[in-house]
CSV table of N, CA and C in Angstrom, one decimal:
chain,number,residue,atom,x,y,z
C,1,MET,N,2.6,-15.8,22.6
C,1,MET,CA,2.3,-15.0,21.4
C,1,MET,C,3.5,-14.0,21.3
C,2,SER,N,4.0,-13.8,20.1
C,2,SER,CA,5.0,-12.9,19.8
C,2,SER,C,4.5,-11.8,18.8
C,3,ALA,N,5.0,-10.6,18.8
C,3,ALA,CA,4.6,-9.6,17.9
C,3,ALA,C,5.7,-8.6,17.6
C,4,ILE,N,5.7,-7.9,16.5
C,4,ILE,CA,6.6,-6.9,16.2
C,4,ILE,C,5.9,-5.7,15.5
C,5,ASP,N,6.2,-4.5,15.8
C,5,ASP,CA,5.7,-3.3,15.2
C,5,ASP,C,6.6,-2.9,14.1
C,6,ILE,N,6.1,-2.7,12.9
C,6,ILE,CA,6.8,-2.2,11.7
C,6,ILE,C,6.4,-0.7,11.5
C,7,TRP,N,7.3,0.2,11.7
C,7,TRP,CA,6.9,1.6,11.7
C,7,TRP,C,7.8,2.5,10.9
C,8,SER,N,8.1,2.1,9.7
C,8,SER,CA,8.9,3.0,8.8
C,8,SER,C,8.4,2.7,7.4
C,9,PRO,N,8.6,3.7,6.5
C,9,PRO,CA,8.2,3.4,5.1
C,9,PRO,C,9.1,2.3,4.5
C,10,LEU,N,8.5,1.2,4.2
C,10,LEU,CA,9.3,0.1,3.8
C,10,LEU,C,9.7,0.3,2.3
C,11,GLY,N,8.8,0.6,1.4
C,11,GLY,CA,9.0,0.8,0.0
C,11,GLY,C,9.4,-0.5,-0.7
C,12,VAL,N,9.7,-1.5,0.0
C,12,VAL,CA,9.9,-2.8,-0.7
C,12,VAL,C,9.3,-3.9,0.2
C,13,ASP,N,9.2,-5.1,-0.3
C,13,ASP,CA,8.7,-6.2,0.5
C,13,ASP,C,9.8,-6.6,1.5
C,14,ALA,N,9.4,-6.7,2.7
C,14,ALA,CA,10.4,-7.1,3.8
C,14,ALA,C,9.9,-8.5,4.3
C,15,GLU,N,10.9,-9.3,4.7
C,15,GLU,CA,10.6,-10.6,5.3
C,15,GLU,C,10.5,-10.4,6.8
C,16,VAL,N,9.4,-10.8,7.4
C,16,VAL,CA,9.3,-10.8,8.8
C,16,VAL,C,9.2,-12.2,9.3
C,17,CYS,N,10.1,-12.6,10.3
C,17,CYS,CA,10.2,-14.0,10.7
C,17,CYS,C,10.1,-14.1,12.3
C,18,PHE,N,9.6,-15.2,12.8
C,18,PHE,CA,9.5,-15.4,14.2
C,18,PHE,C,10.1,-16.8,14.5
C,19,VAL,N,10.6,-17.0,15.6
C,19,VAL,CA,11.0,-18.3,16.1
C,19,VAL,C,9.7,-19.0,16.6
C,20,GLY,N,9.5,-20.2,16.2
C,20,GLY,CA,8.3,-20.9,16.6
C,20,GLY,C,7.4,-21.1,15.4
C,21,SER,N,6.4,-21.9,15.6
C,21,SER,CA,5.4,-22.2,14.5
C,21,SER,C,4.1,-21.6,14.8
C,22,GLY,N,3.3,-21.4,13.8
C,22,GLY,CA,2.0,-20.8,13.9
C,22,GLY,C,1.6,-20.1,12.6
C,23,SER,N,0.6,-19.3,12.7
C,23,SER,CA,0.3,-18.4,11.6
C,23,SER,C,0.5,-17.0,11.9
C,24,LEU,N,0.6,-16.1,10.9
C,24,LEU,CA,0.9,-14.7,11.2
C,24,LEU,C,-0.4,-13.9,10.9
C,25,LEU,N,-0.6,-12.9,11.7
C,25,LEU,CA,-1.7,-12.0,11.6
C,25,LEU,C,-1.2,-10.6,11.5
C,26,LEU,N,-1.6,-9.7,10.6
C,26,LEU,CA,-1.2,-8.4,10.5
C,26,LEU,C,-2.3,-7.5,11.0
C,27,LEU,N,-2.0,-6.6,11.9
C,27,LEU,CA,-2.9,-5.5,12.4
C,27,LEU,C,-2.5,-4.3,11.5
C,28,ASP,N,-3.2,-4.1,10.4
C,28,ASP,CA,-2.8,-3.2,9.4
C,28,ASP,C,-3.0,-1.8,9.8
C,29,ALA,N,-1.9,-1.0,9.9
C,29,ALA,CA,-1.9,0.4,10.3
C,29,ALA,C,-2.5,1.3,9.3
C,30,ALA,N,-2.8,0.8,8.0
C,30,ALA,CA,-3.5,1.7,7.0
C,30,ALA,C,-4.9,1.9,7.3
C,31,TYR,N,-5.5,1.2,8.3
C,31,TYR,CA,-6.9,1.3,8.6
C,31,TYR,C,-7.1,1.7,10.0
C,32,SER,N,-8.2,2.4,10.3
C,32,SER,CA,-8.5,2.8,11.6
C,32,SER,C,-10.0,2.5,11.8
C,33,PRO,N,-10.4,1.7,12.7
C,33,PRO,CA,-9.5,0.8,13.5
C,33,PRO,C,-8.8,-0.1,12.6
C,34,ARG,N,-7.7,-0.6,13.2
C,34,ARG,CA,-6.8,-1.5,12.4
C,34,ARG,C,-7.5,-2.8,11.9
C,35,ALA,N,-7.3,-3.1,10.7
C,35,ALA,CA,-7.9,-4.3,10.1
C,35,ALA,C,-7.0,-5.5,10.5
C,36,GLN,N,-7.6,-6.6,10.8
C,36,GLN,CA,-6.9,-7.8,11.1
C,36,GLN,C,-6.9,-8.6,9.8
C,37,VAL,N,-5.7,-8.9,9.3
C,37,VAL,CA,-5.5,-9.6,8.1
C,37,VAL,C,-4.6,-10.8,8.3
C,38,ARG,N,-5.1,-12.0,7.9
C,38,ARG,CA,-4.3,-13.2,8.0
C,38,ARG,C,-3.3,-13.1,6.9
C,39,MET,N,-2.0,-13.3,7.2
C,39,MET,CA,-0.9,-13.2,6.2
C,39,MET,C,-0.6,-14.6,5.7
C,40,ASP,N,-0.1,-14.6,4.4
C,40,ASP,CA,0.3,-15.8,3.8
C,40,ASP,C,1.7,-16.1,4.4
C,41,SER,N,1.7,-17.0,5.4
C,41,SER,CA,3.0,-17.3,6.1
C,41,SER,C,3.5,-18.6,5.6
C,42,TYR,N,4.8,-18.9,5.9
C,42,TYR,CA,5.5,-20.1,5.4
C,42,TYR,C,6.6,-20.4,6.4
C,43,VAL,N,7.1,-21.6,6.4
C,43,VAL,CA,8.1,-22.0,7.3
C,43,VAL,C,9.4,-22.1,6.4
C,44,ARG,N,10.4,-21.4,6.8
C,44,ARG,CA,11.7,-21.4,6.2
C,44,ARG,C,12.4,-22.7,6.5
C,45,GLY,N,13.5,-23.0,5.8
C,45,GLY,CA,14.3,-24.2,6.1
C,45,GLY,C,14.9,-24.3,7.5
C,46,ASP,N,15.1,-23.1,8.1
C,46,ASP,CA,15.7,-23.0,9.4
C,46,ASP,C,14.6,-23.1,10.5
C,47,GLY,N,13.3,-23.3,10.1
C,47,GLY,CA,12.3,-23.5,11.1
C,47,GLY,C,11.5,-22.2,11.5
C,48,MET,N,12.0,-21.1,11.0
C,48,MET,CA,11.4,-19.8,11.3
C,48,MET,C,10.0,-19.7,10.5
C,49,THR,N,9.0,-19.1,11.2
C,49,THR,CA,7.7,-18.8,10.6
C,49,THR,C,7.8,-17.4,10.0
C,50,CYS,N,7.6,-17.2,8.7
C,50,CYS,CA,7.8,-16.0,8.0
C,50,CYS,C,6.7,-15.5,7.1
C,51,ALA,N,6.7,-14.3,6.8
C,51,ALA,CA,5.8,-13.7,5.8
C,51,ALA,C,6.4,-12.5,5.1
C,52,ARG,N,5.9,-12.1,4.0
C,52,ARG,CA,6.4,-10.9,3.3
C,52,ARG,C,5.5,-9.7,3.7
C,53,LEU,N,6.1,-8.5,3.8
C,53,LEU,CA,5.3,-7.4,4.3
C,53,LEU,C,5.8,-6.1,3.6
C,54,ASP,N,4.8,-5.3,3.1
C,54,ASP,CA,5.2,-4.1,2.4
C,54,ASP,C,4.5,-2.8,3.0
C,55,ARG,N,4.0,-3.0,4.2
C,55,ARG,CA,3.3,-1.9,4.9
C,55,ARG,C,3.5,-1.8,6.4
C,56,ASN,N,3.1,-0.7,7.0
C,56,ASN,CA,3.2,-0.6,8.4
C,56,ASN,C,2.1,-1.4,9.2
C,57,GLY,N,2.5,-1.8,10.4
C,57,GLY,CA,1.5,-2.4,11.2
C,57,GLY,C,2.2,-3.3,12.2
C,58,THR,N,1.4,-4.1,12.9
C,58,THR,CA,1.9,-5.0,13.9
C,58,THR,C,1.7,-6.5,13.4
C,59,VAL,N,2.8,-7.2,13.3
C,59,VAL,CA,2.7,-8.6,12.9
C,59,VAL,C,2.7,-9.5,14.1
C,60,VAL,N,1.7,-10.4,14.3
C,60,VAL,CA,1.6,-11.2,15.4
C,60,VAL,C,1.7,-12.7,15.0
C,61,LEU,N,2.5,-13.5,15.8
C,61,LEU,CA,2.6,-14.9,15.6
C,61,LEU,C,1.5,-15.5,16.5
C,62,MET,N,0.6,-16.2,15.8
C,62,MET,CA,-0.5,-16.9,16.5
C,62,MET,C,0.0,-18.4,16.7
C,63,PRO,N,0.5,-18.7,17.9
C,63,PRO,CA,1.2,-20.0,18.1
C,63,PRO,C,0.4,-21.3,17.8
C,64,ASN,N,-0.8,-21.4,18.1
C,64,ASN,CA,-1.4,-22.7,18.0
C,64,ASN,C,-2.2,-22.9,16.6
C,65,ALA,N,-1.7,-22.2,15.6
C,65,ALA,CA,-2.4,-22.3,14.3
C,65,ALA,C,-1.3,-22.7,13.3
C,66,GLN,N,-1.8,-23.3,12.2
C,66,GLN,CA,-0.9,-23.8,11.2
C,66,GLN,C,-0.5,-22.6,10.2
C,67,PRO,N,0.7,-22.6,9.7
C,67,PRO,CA,1.0,-21.6,8.7
C,67,PRO,C,0.1,-21.8,7.5
C,68,THR,N,-0.1,-20.8,6.7
C,68,THR,CA,-1.0,-20.9,5.6
C,68,THR,C,-0.4,-21.6,4.4
C,69,ALA,N,1.0,-21.8,4.4
C,69,ALA,CA,1.7,-22.6,3.4
C,69,ALA,C,2.9,-23.2,4.0
C,70,ALA,N,3.1,-24.5,3.7
C,70,ALA,CA,4.3,-25.1,4.2
C,70,ALA,C,5.3,-25.1,3.0
C,71,ALA,N,6.3,-24.1,3.1
C,71,ALA,CA,7.2,-23.9,2.0
C,71,ALA,C,8.6,-23.9,2.6
C,72,THR,N,9.6,-24.3,1.8
C,72,THR,CA,11.0,-24.1,2.2
C,72,THR,C,11.6,-22.9,1.5
C,73,ALA,N,10.9,-22.4,0.4
C,73,ALA,CA,11.5,-21.3,-0.3
C,73,ALA,C,10.6,-20.1,0.0
C,74,VAL,N,11.2,-18.9,-0.2
C,74,VAL,CA,10.4,-17.7,0.0
C,74,VAL,C,9.5,-17.5,-1.1
C,75,PRO,N,8.2,-17.2,-0.9
C,75,PRO,CA,7.3,-17.0,-2.0
C,75,PRO,C,7.6,-15.7,-2.7
C,76,GLU,N,7.2,-15.5,-3.9
C,76,GLU,CA,7.5,-14.3,-4.7
C,76,GLU,C,6.6,-13.1,-4.2
C,77,ALA,N,5.4,-13.3,-3.8
C,77,ALA,CA,4.5,-12.2,-3.4
C,77,ALA,C,3.6,-12.7,-2.3
C,78,THR,N,3.1,-11.7,-1.6
C,78,THR,CA,2.1,-12.0,-0.5
C,78,THR,C,0.8,-11.3,-0.8
C,79,ALA,N,-0.3,-11.9,-0.6
C,79,ALA,CA,-1.6,-11.3,-0.8
C,79,ALA,C,-1.6,-10.0,0.1
C,80,THR,N,-2.3,-9.0,-0.4
C,80,THR,CA,-2.4,-7.8,0.3
C,80,THR,C,-3.8,-7.5,0.7
C,81,PRO,N,-4.0,-6.9,1.8
C,81,PRO,CA,-5.4,-6.5,2.2
C,81,PRO,C,-5.9,-5.3,1.5
C,82,ASP,N,-5.1,-4.6,0.8
C,82,ASP,CA,-5.5,-3.3,0.2
C,82,ASP,C,-6.5,-3.5,-0.9
C,83,PRO,N,-7.7,-3.1,-0.8
C,83,PRO,CA,-8.7,-3.3,-1.8
C,83,PRO,C,-8.4,-2.5,-3.1
C,84,TYR,N,-7.5,-1.6,-3.1
C,84,TYR,CA,-7.2,-0.8,-4.3
C,84,TYR,C,-6.0,-1.3,-5.0
C,85,LEU,N,-5.4,-2.4,-4.6
C,85,LEU,CA,-4.2,-3.0,-5.2
C,85,LEU,C,-4.7,-3.9,-6.3
C,86,ILE,N,-5.2,-3.3,-7.4
C,86,ILE,CA,-5.8,-4.0,-8.5
C,86,ILE,C,-4.8,-3.9,-9.7
C,87,ALA,N,-4.4,-5.0,-10.3
C,87,ALA,CA,-3.5,-5.1,-11.4
C,87,ALA,C,-4.2,-4.8,-12.7
C,88,ASP,N,-4.5,-3.6,-13.0
C,88,ASP,CA,-5.1,-3.2,-14.3
C,88,ASP,C,-4.2,-3.7,-15.4
C,89,SER,N,-4.9,-4.0,-16.5
C,89,SER,CA,-4.2,-4.4,-17.7
C,89,SER,C,-3.7,-3.1,-18.4
C,90,LEU,N,-2.4,-3.2,-19.0
C,90,LEU,CA,-1.9,-2.1,-19.7
C,90,LEU,C,-2.6,-1.9,-21.1
C,91,ASP,N,-3.4,-2.9,-21.5
C,91,ASP,CA,-4.2,-2.8,-22.7
C,91,ASP,C,-5.3,-1.8,-22.6
C,92,ASP,N,-5.7,-1.5,-21.3
C,92,ASP,CA,-6.7,-0.5,-21.0
C,92,ASP,C,-6.1,0.9,-20.7
C,93,MET,N,-4.8,1.1,-20.9
C,93,MET,CA,-4.1,2.3,-20.6
C,93,MET,C,-4.5,3.4,-21.6
C,94,VAL,N,-4.8,4.6,-21.1
C,94,VAL,CA,-5.1,5.8,-21.9
C,94,VAL,C,-4.1,6.8,-21.8
C,95,ALA,N,-3.6,7.4,-22.9
C,95,ALA,CA,-2.6,8.4,-22.8
C,95,ALA,C,-3.2,9.7,-22.3
C,96,LEU,N,-2.5,10.5,-21.5
C,96,LEU,CA,-3.0,11.8,-21.0
C,96,LEU,C,-2.1,12.9,-21.4
C,97,GLU,N,-2.7,14.1,-21.4
C,97,GLU,CA,-2.0,15.4,-21.6
C,97,GLU,C,-2.6,16.4,-20.6
C,98,ASN,N,-1.8,17.2,-20.0
C,98,ASN,CA,-2.3,18.2,-19.1
C,98,ASN,C,-3.0,17.7,-17.9
C,99,CYS,N,-2.5,16.6,-17.3
C,99,CYS,CA,-3.0,16.0,-16.1
C,99,CYS,C,-2.0,16.1,-15.0
C,100,MET,N,-2.2,16.8,-13.9
C,100,MET,CA,-1.4,16.8,-12.8
C,100,MET,C,-2.0,16.0,-11.7
C,101,VAL,N,-1.2,15.1,-11.0
C,101,VAL,CA,-1.6,14.4,-9.9
C,101,VAL,C,-0.8,14.7,-8.7
C,102,SER,N,-1.4,14.8,-7.5
C,102,SER,CA,-0.7,15.2,-6.3
C,102,SER,C,-1.1,14.1,-5.2
C,103,ALA,N,0.0,13.6,-4.6
C,103,ALA,CA,-0.2,12.5,-3.6
C,103,ALA,C,-0.8,13.2,-2.3
C,104,ASN,N,-1.9,12.5,-1.8
C,104,ASN,CA,-2.5,12.9,-0.6
C,104,ASN,C,-1.7,12.4,0.6
C,105,ASP,N,-0.8,11.5,0.4
C,105,ASP,CA,0.0,10.9,1.5
C,105,ASP,C,1.2,10.2,0.8
C,106,LEU,N,2.1,9.6,1.6
C,106,LEU,CA,3.2,8.9,1.0
C,106,LEU,C,2.7,7.7,0.3
C,107,LEU,N,3.1,7.5,-1.0
C,107,LEU,CA,2.5,6.4,-1.7
C,107,LEU,C,3.7,5.4,-2.2
C,108,ASN,N,3.3,4.2,-2.5
C,108,ASN,CA,4.2,3.3,-3.2
C,108,ASN,C,4.3,3.7,-4.6
C,109,PHE,N,5.5,3.8,-5.1
C,109,PHE,CA,5.8,4.1,-6.5
C,109,PHE,C,6.2,2.7,-7.2
C,110,ARG,N,5.4,2.3,-8.1
C,110,ARG,CA,5.5,0.9,-8.6
C,110,ARG,C,5.9,0.8,-10.0
C,111,GLU,N,6.5,-0.3,-10.4
C,111,GLU,CA,7.0,-0.5,-11.8
C,111,GLU,C,5.9,-0.7,-12.8
C,112,SER,N,4.7,-1.2,-12.3
C,112,SER,CA,3.5,-1.4,-13.1
C,112,SER,C,2.3,-1.3,-12.2
C,113,PRO,N,1.1,-1.3,-12.8
C,113,PRO,CA,-0.1,-1.2,-11.9
C,113,PRO,C,-0.1,-2.4,-11.0
C,114,ALA,N,-0.1,-2.2,-9.7
C,114,ALA,CA,-0.1,-3.2,-8.6
C,114,ALA,C,1.2,-4.0,-8.6
C,115,GLY,N,2.2,-3.5,-9.3
C,115,GLY,CA,3.5,-4.3,-9.4
C,115,GLY,C,4.4,-4.0,-8.3
C,116,ARG,N,5.7,-4.5,-8.5
C,116,ARG,CA,6.7,-4.4,-7.5
C,116,ARG,C,7.0,-2.9,-7.2
C,117,VAL,N,7.2,-2.6,-5.9
C,117,VAL,CA,7.4,-1.3,-5.4
C,117,VAL,C,8.9,-0.9,-5.7
C,118,LEU,N,9.0,0.2,-6.4
C,118,LEU,CA,10.3,0.7,-6.7
C,118,LEU,C,10.9,1.7,-5.6
C,119,SER,N,10.0,2.5,-5.1
C,119,SER,CA,10.4,3.5,-4.1
C,119,SER,C,9.1,4.1,-3.5
C,120,LEU,N,9.3,5.1,-2.8
C,120,LEU,CA,8.1,5.9,-2.2
C,120,LEU,C,7.9,7.1,-3.0
C,121,TYR,N,6.7,7.6,-3.1
C,121,TYR,CA,6.4,8.8,-3.9
C,121,TYR,C,5.7,9.8,-3.0
C,122,LEU,N,6.0,11.1,-3.1
C,122,LEU,CA,5.4,12.1,-2.4
C,122,LEU,C,5.5,13.4,-3.3
C,123,GLY,N,4.4,14.1,-3.5
C,123,GLY,CA,4.5,15.3,-4.3
C,123,GLY,C,3.5,15.4,-5.4
C,124,SER,N,3.9,16.1,-6.5
C,124,SER,CA,3.0,16.3,-7.6
C,124,SER,C,3.8,16.0,-8.9
C,125,SER,N,3.1,15.4,-9.9
C,125,SER,CA,3.8,15.1,-11.1
C,125,SER,C,2.7,15.2,-12.2
C,126,GLU,N,3.2,15.4,-13.5
C,126,GLU,CA,2.3,15.3,-14.6
C,126,GLU,C,2.2,13.8,-15.0
C,127,ALA,N,0.9,13.4,-15.1
C,127,ALA,CA,0.6,12.0,-15.5
C,127,ALA,C,0.6,11.9,-17.0
C,128,SER,N,1.3,10.8,-17.5
C,128,SER,CA,1.4,10.6,-18.9
C,128,SER,C,0.3,9.6,-19.4
C,129,ALA,N,-0.2,8.8,-18.5
C,129,ALA,CA,-1.2,7.8,-18.8
C,129,ALA,C,-1.9,7.4,-17.6
C,130,ARG,N,-3.0,6.6,-17.8
C,130,ARG,CA,-3.8,6.1,-16.7
C,130,ARG,C,-4.5,4.9,-17.1
C,131,THR,N,-4.8,4.1,-16.1
C,131,THR,CA,-5.7,2.9,-16.2
C,131,THR,C,-6.9,3.3,-15.3
C,132,GLU,N,-7.8,2.4,-15.1
C,132,GLU,CA,-8.9,2.7,-14.2
C,132,GLU,C,-8.4,3.0,-12.8
C,133,ASN,N,-7.4,2.3,-12.2
C,133,ASN,CA,-7.0,2.5,-10.9
C,133,ASN,C,-5.6,3.1,-10.7
C,134,TRP,N,-4.9,3.4,-11.8
C,134,TRP,CA,-3.5,3.8,-11.7
C,134,TRP,C,-3.1,5.0,-12.6
C,135,PHE,N,-2.2,5.8,-12.2
C,135,PHE,CA,-1.6,6.9,-13.0
C,135,PHE,C,-0.1,6.6,-13.3
C,136,LYS,N,0.3,6.7,-14.5
C,136,LYS,CA,1.7,6.6,-14.8
C,136,LYS,C,2.4,8.0,-14.7
C,137,VAL,N,3.4,8.1,-13.9
C,137,VAL,CA,4.1,9.4,-13.7
C,137,VAL,C,5.6,9.2,-13.8
C,138,SER,N,6.3,10.3,-14.0
C,138,SER,CA,7.8,10.3,-13.9
C,138,SER,C,8.1,10.9,-12.6
C,139,TYR,N,9.0,10.3,-11.8
C,139,TYR,CA,9.3,10.7,-10.5
C,139,TYR,C,10.8,10.5,-10.2
C,140,LEU,N,11.5,11.5,-10.0
C,140,LEU,CA,13.0,11.5,-9.7
C,140,LEU,C,13.7,10.7,-10.9
C,141,GLY,N,13.3,11.0,-12.1
C,141,GLY,CA,13.9,10.5,-13.3
C,141,GLY,C,13.5,9.1,-13.7
C,142,GLU,N,12.5,8.5,-13.0
C,142,GLU,CA,12.1,7.2,-13.3
C,142,GLU,C,10.6,7.2,-13.5
C,143,GLU,N,10.2,6.3,-14.5
C,143,GLU,CA,8.7,6.2,-14.7
C,143,GLU,C,8.2,5.1,-13.9
C,144,GLY,N,7.0,5.3,-13.4
C,144,GLY,CA,6.3,4.3,-12.6
C,144,GLY,C,4.8,4.6,-12.4
C,145,TRP,N,4.2,3.9,-11.5
C,145,TRP,CA,2.7,4.0,-11.4
C,145,TRP,C,2.4,4.2,-9.9
C,146,ILE,N,1.4,5.1,-9.7
C,146,ILE,CA,0.8,5.4,-8.4
C,146,ILE,C,-0.7,5.2,-8.4
C,147,SER,N,-1.2,4.8,-7.3
C,147,SER,CA,-2.7,4.5,-7.2
C,147,SER,C,-3.5,5.8,-7.4
C,148,ALA,N,-4.5,5.7,-8.3
C,148,ALA,CA,-5.4,6.8,-8.5
C,148,ALA,C,-6.3,7.0,-7.3
C,149,HIS,N,-6.4,6.1,-6.4
C,149,HIS,CA,-7.3,6.2,-5.2
C,149,HIS,C,-6.7,7.1,-4.1
C,150,TYR,N,-5.5,7.5,-4.2
C,150,TYR,CA,-4.8,8.3,-3.2
C,150,TYR,C,-4.2,9.6,-3.7
C,151,VAL,N,-4.7,10.1,-4.8
C,151,VAL,CA,-4.2,11.3,-5.3
C,151,VAL,C,-5.4,12.3,-5.6
C,152,THR,N,-5.1,13.6,-5.7
C,152,THR,CA,-6.0,14.6,-6.2
C,152,THR,C,-5.5,14.9,-7.6
C,153,THR,N,-6.4,15.3,-8.5
C,153,THR,CA,-6.1,15.6,-9.9
C,153,THR,C,-6.4,17.0,-10.2
C,154,GLU,N,-5.7,17.5,-11.2
C,154,GLU,CA,-6.0,18.8,-11.8
C,154,GLU,C,-5.8,18.7,-13.3
C,155,GLY,N,-6.7,19.2,-14.1
C,155,GLY,CA,-6.6,19.1,-15.5
C,155,GLY,C,-7.4,18.0,-16.1
C,156,ASP,N,-7.1,17.6,-17.3
C,156,ASP,CA,-7.8,16.5,-18.1
C,156,ASP,C,-7.1,15.2,-17.7
C,157,CYS,N,-7.7,14.5,-16.7
C,157,CYS,CA,-7.1,13.3,-16.1
C,157,CYS,C,-7.9,12.1,-16.4
C,158,GLY,N,-8.9,12.2,-17.4
C,158,GLY,CA,-9.6,11.0,-17.8
C,158,GLY,C,-10.7,10.7,-16.9
């Protein structure tokens, strides 16, 4: 069995690969006790067993199990264990005024609700819109989305 600890804010999807075959398991550091999540793994053309990762935790190669997908190309996205990673429709977006949101922790700053991670977010911002699970904010000169489940609000936030 092989394992690697990932302990830095990734902010983007990272490819984690192991020599050998098997399936990959994530011991997700976002939960206490750690949640065991089977990762969508694949075999690259060079024989490495890989998966995409956007969070901290320990990735473990389970040697006597089959990868979840036999692929020669890197998949575009990996399923996430985060129950709050819900891709709300922008059709349900409501414009806001006088709504301040403050991150309770370091958050992923995304290009759309549950979309690609642009960077990390920490601090407070005025929200210009919201969906059921996301706030649209401007951060460091860029517009993006942060999860409504990990912020505190002040004002008229819907």
